[in-house]
Amino acid sequence: VYKRQVSNWQQYQYGVYLGVPYDHSVVIQHAIDPIPEHEKPKDKINCVYFSTPHRGLELLLEAWSLMKQNYSSEAVDAAELNIFSSFKIYDRPHMDEQFRHVYKKAEDMPQVNYSGSVSNDEIRKNLENMRVLAYPSTYMETACITAIESLSAKCLVVCPNLGALPETCANFAWLYGYEPNPDRHVVVHAHILARAIEAYWKDETQALMNLQKSYFDMFYNWDIRINQWKAFLQSLKDGIEAQEKS
C-alpha cells in the first residue's frame, strides 16, 4: 500500500513518527492554475490573509496593531489588511463560535477589511490587488496552497519556518524563525511584515518576484503535476496486473 504525501517534509514525518518506510510512500506536491499576469495598482500596500482562522488569525491581528504602533512609515501607515477567513469553507460553521471575538476584533479595527470565507475564484481575483500575504502560521502545514497562490500572484509571503512552509515557498518567502511563544511571535511577525511592506516596490524586490512567479507558475502548474499523477497511477496499475499474473 502506497501513501501519498504532499511534501518531502510530510514524508519524513510519516517515517519518523508513524514508521512508514520511504519506499511505501510517494511525494506528489500540490498544484494550482497559475494566477493570470496582471499589473499591481501602485497605491497603498494591500496585505491579505485567506487561510482558516485557527492557523494564526488572532496572532496576525495583534501583530498588525503592533506594527501600526511601532513601525510607522509612509507605506506602513497606508497599508490595509484584507481577511477572508472562517470555517464555512469546511462546511463547519459551528467551529466559528470560538472565533467570534476574533472576527469582531477584525471588523472593528481600522484599515482591516474582514470578509469571511469567499470562493476561490473571488480569492484569485482579489490576489491581483494584493501585495503581501501576512501569514504568521501557528499550524504545522504539510504544504500550503494559500502560499502557492500568493506567490503565483507576485505577493511577498511573510511566514515562519514551520512545518513544510520553507519547502513550499522554496526560499522566496520572507521566512523567520518560528516562535512558539505567541507574544514573541507577534513581535517578530510585526517587524518582518513592516519590512516587507516597505520593500515591496523596490527594484530588487520586483526582480525577485518576477523570478518567483515564473517558478511557481511552472513548478506548481497542473499541466506539470498531472503527468506525475498519471505516472503514479500507471505504476500502481502495472503492479496490480503483475501480481495478478504471478
XYZ file of C-alpha atoms in Angstrom:
246
model
C 0.000 0.000 0.000
C 1.432 3.366 -1.029
C 0.733 6.548 0.881
C 0.792 9.839 -0.989
C 2.307 12.866 0.715
C 2.146 16.465 -0.446
C 5.681 17.395 0.657
C 9.003 15.799 1.462
C 8.624 17.208 4.975
C 5.385 15.241 5.383
C 7.022 12.078 4.078
C 9.789 12.489 6.655
C 7.220 12.939 9.449
C 5.396 9.779 8.359
C 8.662 7.880 8.501
C 9.859 9.191 11.868
C 6.570 9.215 13.778
C 4.438 6.575 12.037
C 7.155 4.233 10.794
C 6.092 4.423 7.148
C 9.118 3.327 5.052
C 10.242 5.693 2.315
C 9.599 3.045 -0.336
C 5.984 2.732 0.821
C 5.113 6.332 0.050
C 5.369 8.828 -2.754
C 5.510 12.622 -2.753
C 3.245 14.376 -5.250
C 3.047 18.032 -4.408
C 0.104 20.356 -4.765
C -0.778 22.199 -7.966
C -2.736 25.277 -8.980
C -3.912 27.052 -12.073
C -1.453 29.975 -12.164
C -2.786 33.406 -11.285
C -3.066 35.374 -14.570
C -0.466 38.008 -15.348
C -1.548 41.409 -14.045
C -0.277 44.819 -13.023
C -0.476 45.734 -9.360
C -2.008 49.159 -8.692
C 0.690 51.465 -7.329
C -1.275 52.765 -4.402
C -1.363 51.538 -0.798
C 0.056 48.123 0.063
C -2.796 45.652 0.429
C -1.977 42.713 2.695
C -4.077 39.572 2.789
C -4.857 36.551 4.967
C -7.081 33.863 3.445
C -6.458 30.721 5.459
C -8.699 29.297 8.197
C -8.735 31.248 11.488
C -7.029 28.627 13.669
C -3.793 28.936 11.695
C -2.813 32.300 13.172
C -5.505 34.908 12.505
C -5.746 36.210 16.071
C -1.977 36.454 16.264
C -1.945 38.392 12.991
C -4.384 40.984 14.332
C -2.121 41.537 17.332
C 0.916 41.816 15.061
C -0.918 44.234 12.757
C -1.765 46.539 15.676
C 1.800 46.396 16.960
C 3.204 47.125 13.500
C 0.991 50.185 13.107
C 2.088 51.471 16.518
C 5.826 50.745 16.386
C 6.900 50.760 12.731
C 5.413 53.925 11.311
C 6.390 54.857 7.748
C 4.515 56.164 4.741
C 3.997 52.654 3.363
C 3.108 51.037 6.704
C 0.742 53.852 7.703
C -1.204 53.486 4.451
C -1.240 49.662 4.381
C -4.513 47.761 4.705
C -5.209 44.175 5.746
C -7.848 42.117 3.924
C -9.077 38.970 5.660
C -11.029 36.153 4.016
C -11.396 33.562 6.749
C -13.933 31.360 8.505
C -14.756 27.676 8.913
C -17.600 27.873 6.406
C -15.029 26.837 3.814
C -15.020 23.425 5.568
C -18.820 23.483 5.933
C -18.283 23.607 9.718
C -19.904 26.908 10.723
C -20.274 25.632 14.324
C -16.486 25.862 14.664
C -16.718 29.624 14.088
C -18.194 30.129 17.555
C -14.812 30.062 19.286
C -13.541 32.731 16.868
C -16.447 35.180 17.064
C -14.360 37.547 19.188
C -11.570 37.419 16.574
C -13.936 38.249 13.722
C -15.448 41.084 15.783
C -11.996 42.467 16.526
C -11.107 42.376 12.817
C -14.344 44.152 11.897
C -13.660 46.912 14.444
C -10.009 47.553 13.583
C -9.099 50.481 11.324
C -7.570 49.604 7.944
C -8.708 45.988 8.324
C -11.364 44.568 5.999
C -12.952 41.318 7.181
C -14.988 39.394 4.602
C -15.340 35.829 5.914
C -14.988 32.918 3.501
C -15.400 33.518 -0.224
C -14.988 31.346 -3.320
C -11.566 30.544 -4.707
C -12.477 32.464 -7.859
C -13.010 35.574 -5.730
C -9.751 34.956 -3.844
C -7.827 34.636 -7.099
C -9.317 37.874 -8.407
C -8.543 39.696 -5.158
C -4.948 38.471 -5.230
C -4.364 40.652 -8.271
C -4.711 43.667 -5.938
C -2.727 42.177 -3.039
C 0.967 42.687 -2.416
C 1.742 40.759 0.795
C 0.425 37.535 2.326
C 0.653 38.082 6.095
C 0.690 34.541 7.434
C 2.004 34.074 10.990
C 1.145 30.389 10.878
C 0.880 28.515 14.155
C -0.092 25.293 12.373
C 2.313 22.674 11.043
C 1.330 22.802 7.391
C 2.096 19.715 5.312
C 2.036 22.101 2.324
C 0.225 25.392 1.700
C -1.912 26.275 -1.311
C -2.544 29.698 0.253
C 1.179 30.432 -0.063
C 1.439 28.890 -3.536
C -1.385 31.005 -4.963
C 0.012 34.124 -3.297
C 3.481 33.532 -4.711
C 1.992 32.962 -8.167
C 0.191 36.304 -7.742
C 3.533 38.085 -7.131
C 2.831 38.654 -3.474
C 5.519 38.707 -0.852
C 4.837 35.947 1.679
C 5.697 36.656 5.316
C 5.577 33.447 7.343
C 7.546 31.361 9.877
C 9.739 28.380 9.002
C 7.184 25.995 10.488
C 6.306 22.601 9.025
C 6.532 22.412 5.244
C 6.341 26.172 4.673
C 10.069 26.520 3.820
C 9.799 23.690 1.279
C 6.550 25.000 -0.204
C 7.839 28.561 -0.522
C 11.195 27.456 -1.996
C 13.211 30.285 -0.381
C 11.041 33.001 -1.941
C 9.101 33.786 1.258
C 10.260 36.237 3.896
C 10.775 33.408 6.354
C 11.555 33.935 10.012
C 12.273 31.519 12.839
C 9.042 30.170 14.312
C 8.338 31.430 17.817
C 6.252 29.044 19.966
C 5.622 31.873 22.438
C 2.661 33.827 20.982
C 3.759 37.168 22.429
C 7.205 36.794 20.892
C 5.704 35.618 17.603
C 3.585 38.788 17.438
C 6.679 40.955 17.825
C 8.693 39.100 15.181
C 5.876 38.995 12.639
C 5.122 42.694 13.076
C 8.765 43.564 12.416
C 9.171 41.366 9.315
C 5.789 42.402 7.915
C 6.710 46.083 8.174
C 9.983 45.439 6.358
C 8.168 43.548 3.592
C 5.618 46.346 3.125
C 8.384 48.925 2.854
C 10.393 46.775 0.423
C 7.627 45.758 -1.960
C 8.202 48.349 -4.692
C 11.998 48.255 -4.579
C 13.600 47.222 -7.876
C 15.378 44.220 -6.345
C 12.128 43.004 -4.772
C 10.258 43.292 -8.063
C 13.032 41.449 -9.900
C 12.889 38.617 -7.380
C 9.111 38.382 -7.684
C 9.333 38.063 -11.448
C 11.533 35.011 -10.881
C 9.197 33.851 -8.137
C 6.153 33.922 -10.416
C 7.972 32.053 -13.168
C 8.971 29.337 -10.697
C 5.576 28.847 -9.082
C 3.658 29.055 -12.358
C 5.845 26.285 -13.728
C 6.567 24.023 -10.764
C 3.083 24.033 -9.213
C 1.206 24.029 -12.519
C -1.461 21.365 -13.026
C -0.153 20.824 -16.569
C 3.057 19.527 -14.980
C 1.589 17.804 -11.929
C -0.970 15.794 -13.876
C 1.862 13.896 -15.550
C 3.176 12.833 -12.151
C -0.275 11.585 -11.187
C -0.606 9.658 -14.433
C 2.802 8.028 -13.942
C 1.992 7.162 -10.335
C -1.388 5.641 -11.166
C 0.084 3.727 -14.118
C 2.759 2.254 -11.854
C 0.062 1.105 -9.410
C -1.916 -0.432 -12.269
C 1.170 -2.200 -13.608
C 1.967 -3.530 -10.153
C -1.530 -4.904 -9.640
C -1.526 -6.554 -13.069
C 1.866 -8.109 -12.414
C 0.629 -9.577 -9.125
C -2.456 -10.991 -10.792
C -0.319 -12.756 -13.399
C 2.081 -14.271 -10.876
